[in-house]
GROMACS .gro file of N, CA and C in nm:
model
  204
    1MET      N    1  -1.722  -2.953   2.558
    1MET     CA    2  -1.667  -3.025   2.441
    1MET      C    3  -1.524  -2.993   2.420
    2ILE      N    4  -1.440  -3.091   2.388
    2ILE     CA    5  -1.299  -3.070   2.363
    2ILE      C    6  -1.279  -3.043   2.216
    3LYS      N    7  -1.203  -2.933   2.189
    3LYS     CA    8  -1.171  -2.904   2.051
    3LYS      C    9  -1.035  -2.964   2.018
    4TYR      N   10  -1.034  -3.039   1.913
    4TYR     CA   11  -0.906  -3.108   1.868
    4TYR      C   12  -0.844  -3.017   1.771
    5ASP      N   13  -0.720  -2.986   1.798
    5ASP     CA   14  -0.642  -2.903   1.709
    5ASP      C   15  -0.580  -2.977   1.593
    6LEU      N   16  -0.615  -2.949   1.471
    6LEU     CA   17  -0.566  -3.032   1.358
    6LEU      C   18  -0.439  -2.970   1.304
    7GLY      N   19  -0.390  -2.859   1.359
    7GLY     CA   20  -0.262  -2.795   1.314
    7GLY      C   21  -0.285  -2.653   1.275
    8ARG      N   22  -0.180  -2.593   1.227
    8ARG     CA   23  -0.183  -2.459   1.187
    8ARG      C   24  -0.120  -2.443   1.050
    9THR      N   25  -0.166  -2.346   0.977
    9THR     CA   26  -0.110  -2.316   0.850
    9THR      C   27   0.015  -2.231   0.864
   10LEU      N   28   0.100  -2.223   0.764
   10LEU     CA   29   0.217  -2.137   0.762
   10LEU      C   30   0.182  -1.995   0.797
   11SER      N   31   0.075  -1.945   0.733
   11SER     CA   32   0.035  -1.805   0.761
   11SER      C   33  -0.008  -1.787   0.903
   12GLU      N   34  -0.081  -1.878   0.961
   12GLU     CA   35  -0.127  -1.869   1.096
   12GLU      C   36  -0.013  -1.863   1.196
   13ILE      N   37   0.089  -1.956   1.178
   13ILE     CA   38   0.202  -1.958   1.264
   13ILE      C   39   0.284  -1.831   1.245
   14ALA      N   40   0.308  -1.780   1.125
   14ALA     CA   41   0.380  -1.660   1.103
   14ALA      C   42   0.310  -1.536   1.171
   15ARG      N   43   0.183  -1.536   1.170
   15ARG     CA   44   0.111  -1.429   1.233
   15ARG      C   45   0.119  -1.437   1.392
   16GLU      N   46   0.112  -1.558   1.441
   16GLU     CA   47   0.115  -1.585   1.585
   16GLU      C   48   0.259  -1.550   1.641
   17VAL      N   49   0.359  -1.577   1.567
   17VAL     CA   50   0.490  -1.542   1.620
   17VAL      C   51   0.557  -1.414   1.568
   18ASP      N   52   0.476  -1.347   1.482
   18ASP     CA   53   0.517  -1.215   1.433
   18ASP      C   54   0.648  -1.219   1.358
   19LEU      N   55   0.663  -1.317   1.268
   19LEU     CA   56   0.776  -1.334   1.176
   19LEU      C   57   0.730  -1.341   1.033
   20SER      N   58   0.816  -1.330   0.940
   20SER     CA   59   0.779  -1.337   0.800
   20SER      C   60   0.749  -1.486   0.773
   21LYS      N   61   0.670  -1.510   0.673
   21LYS     CA   62   0.634  -1.646   0.634
   21LYS      C   63   0.763  -1.721   0.583
   22ALA      N   64   0.853  -1.651   0.519
   22ALA     CA   65   0.977  -1.716   0.470
   22ALA      C   66   1.062  -1.767   0.591
   23THR      N   67   1.072  -1.681   0.696
   23THR     CA   68   1.145  -1.723   0.813
   23THR      C   69   1.084  -1.846   0.884
   24VAL      N   70   0.948  -1.830   0.901
   24VAL     CA   71   0.880  -1.939   0.966
   24VAL      C   72   0.890  -2.069   0.887
   25ARG      N   73   0.876  -2.061   0.752
   25ARG     CA   74   0.887  -2.177   0.665
   25ARG      C   75   1.020  -2.245   0.683
   26ARG      N   76   1.132  -2.171   0.685
   26ARG     CA   77   1.261  -2.231   0.705
   26ARG      C   78   1.265  -2.299   0.842
   27ALA      N   79   1.223  -2.241   0.943
   27ALA     CA   80   1.221  -2.300   1.080
   27ALA      C   81   1.134  -2.426   1.076
   28LEU      N   82   1.020  -2.425   1.019
   28LEU     CA   83   0.937  -2.538   1.017
   28LEU      C   84   0.998  -2.656   0.939
   29ILE      N   85   1.065  -2.629   0.830
   29ILE     CA   86   1.133  -2.732   0.759
   29ILE      C   87   1.243  -2.802   0.840
   30THR      N   88   1.321  -2.711   0.909
   30THR     CA   89   1.426  -2.769   1.000
   30THR      C   90   1.358  -2.850   1.107
   31LEU      N   91   1.257  -2.800   1.175
   31LEU     CA   92   1.195  -2.879   1.285
   31LEU      C   93   1.138  -3.009   1.231
   32GLU      N   94   1.084  -3.007   1.108
   32GLU     CA   95   1.029  -3.128   1.051
   32GLU      C   96   1.138  -3.227   1.021
   33GLN      N   97   1.251  -3.181   0.967
   33GLN     CA   98   1.360  -3.272   0.936
   33GLN      C   99   1.418  -3.333   1.070
   34LEU      N  100   1.408  -3.256   1.178
   34LEU     CA  101   1.454  -3.310   1.304
   34LEU      C  102   1.350  -3.399   1.375
   35GLY      N  103   1.229  -3.404   1.320
   35GLY     CA  104   1.130  -3.491   1.377
   35GLY      C  105   1.033  -3.423   1.480
   36TYR      N  106   1.048  -3.294   1.494
   36TYR     CA  107   0.974  -3.218   1.592
   36TYR      C  108   0.838  -3.165   1.539
   37MET      N  109   0.829  -3.155   1.408
   37MET     CA  110   0.708  -3.113   1.342
   37MET      C  111   0.664  -3.210   1.236
   38ARG      N  112   0.534  -3.212   1.203
   38ARG     CA  113   0.481  -3.292   1.091
   38ARG      C  114   0.393  -3.201   1.009
   39SER      N  115   0.407  -3.222   0.879
   39SER     CA  116   0.313  -3.143   0.788
   39SER      C  117   0.229  -3.243   0.708
   40GLU      N  118   0.102  -3.203   0.699
   40GLU     CA  119   0.004  -3.278   0.622
   40GLU      C  120  -0.065  -3.175   0.537
   41GLY      N  121  -0.036  -3.170   0.411
   41GLY     CA  122  -0.091  -3.067   0.323
   41GLY      C  123  -0.039  -2.938   0.367
   42ARG      N  124  -0.131  -2.850   0.398
   42ARG     CA  125  -0.090  -2.709   0.441
   42ARG      C  126  -0.078  -2.697   0.594
   43LEU      N  127  -0.108  -2.804   0.667
   43LEU     CA  128  -0.110  -2.791   0.816
   43LEU      C  129   0.014  -2.854   0.876
   44PHE      N  130   0.055  -2.781   0.978
   44PHE     CA  131   0.178  -2.822   1.052
   44PHE      C  132   0.134  -2.855   1.199
   45THR      N  133   0.186  -2.963   1.250
   45THR     CA  134   0.151  -2.997   1.389
   45THR      C  135   0.279  -3.045   1.460
   46LEU      N  136   0.285  -3.034   1.590
   46LEU     CA  137   0.398  -3.076   1.672
   46LEU      C  138   0.393  -3.227   1.687
   47THR      N  139   0.506  -3.291   1.693
   47THR     CA  140   0.510  -3.436   1.723
   47THR      C  141   0.546  -3.453   1.872
   48PRO      N  142   0.525  -3.571   1.930
   48PRO     CA  143   0.565  -3.587   2.069
   48PRO      C  144   0.709  -3.563   2.098
   49ASP      N  145   0.792  -3.573   1.991
   49ASP     CA  146   0.939  -3.551   2.018
   49ASP      C  147   0.968  -3.411   2.070
   50ILE      N  148   0.879  -3.311   2.045
   50ILE     CA  149   0.898  -3.180   2.090
   50ILE      C  150   0.910  -3.175   2.242
   51LEU      N  151   0.858  -3.274   2.308
   51LEU     CA  152   0.868  -3.276   2.455
   51LEU      C  153   1.011  -3.292   2.504
   52ARG      N  154   1.094  -3.343   2.416
   52ARG     CA  155   1.244  -3.350   2.456
   52ARG      C  156   1.307  -3.214   2.466
   53ILE      N  157   1.266  -3.123   2.373
   53ILE     CA  158   1.317  -2.985   2.383
   53ILE      C  159   1.255  -2.915   2.510
   54ALA      N  160   1.126  -2.935   2.534
   54ALA     CA  161   1.072  -2.871   2.651
   54ALA      C  162   1.134  -2.928   2.784
   55ARG      N  163   1.160  -3.057   2.786
   55ARG     CA  164   1.224  -3.110   2.902
   55ARG      C  165   1.368  -3.053   2.925
   56ALA      N  166   1.436  -3.039   2.815
   56ALA     CA  167   1.577  -2.986   2.823
   56ALA      C  168   1.566  -2.838   2.877
   57CYS      N  169   1.472  -2.763   2.826
   57CYS     CA  170   1.464  -2.620   2.878
   57CYS      C  171   1.424  -2.618   3.026
   58LEU      N  172   1.338  -2.706   3.065
   58LEU     CA  173   1.294  -2.703   3.206
   58LEU      C  174   1.406  -2.750   3.297
   59THR      N  175   1.484  -2.854   3.257
   59THR     CA  176   1.589  -2.903   3.341
   59THR      C  177   1.707  -2.814   3.348
   60CYS      N  178   1.728  -2.734   3.249
   60CYS     CA  179   1.844  -2.643   3.250
   60CYS      C  180   1.816  -2.520   3.344
   61ASN      N  181   1.693  -2.491   3.368
   61ASN     CA  182   1.662  -2.379   3.453
   61ASN      C  183   1.582  -2.423   3.577
   62ALA      N  184   1.635  -2.533   3.638
   62ALA     CA  185   1.564  -2.583   3.752
   62ALA      C  186   1.544  -2.471   3.859
   63ILE      N  187   1.430  -2.466   3.924
   63ILE     CA  188   1.400  -2.366   4.027
   63ILE      C  189   1.496  -2.364   4.137
   64SER      N  190   1.549  -2.484   4.173
   64SER     CA  191   1.652  -2.487   4.281
   64SER      C  192   1.774  -2.412   4.239
   65ASP      N  193   1.814  -2.421   4.113
   65ASP     CA  194   1.929  -2.346   4.065
   65ASP      C  195   1.905  -2.194   4.068
   66ILE      N  196   1.788  -2.156   4.039
   66ILE     CA  197   1.757  -2.013   4.029
   66ILE      C  198   1.747  -1.954   4.166
   67ILE      N  199   1.698  -2.025   4.269
   67ILE     CA  200   1.684  -1.972   4.404
   67ILE      C  201   1.821  -1.955   4.465
   68GLN      N  202   1.913  -2.050   4.435
   68GLN     CA  203   2.047  -2.045   4.502
   68GLN      C  204   2.125  -1.933   4.444
   0.00000   0.00000   0.00000
């Protein structure tokens, strides 16, 4: 059975990344304003736009660049 992740609360995210809730809240607000996060009530979820950040990270450290 596939478990569908409905999101995480601020407290859950802060605990997972080992940062204060205030710090995480500021980061989540910024990510939401940029379109990378969505909040519904107390839950935060990633949007598909987060893949742009992931792609940028992957392309800037291409394995061929690391090997050379």
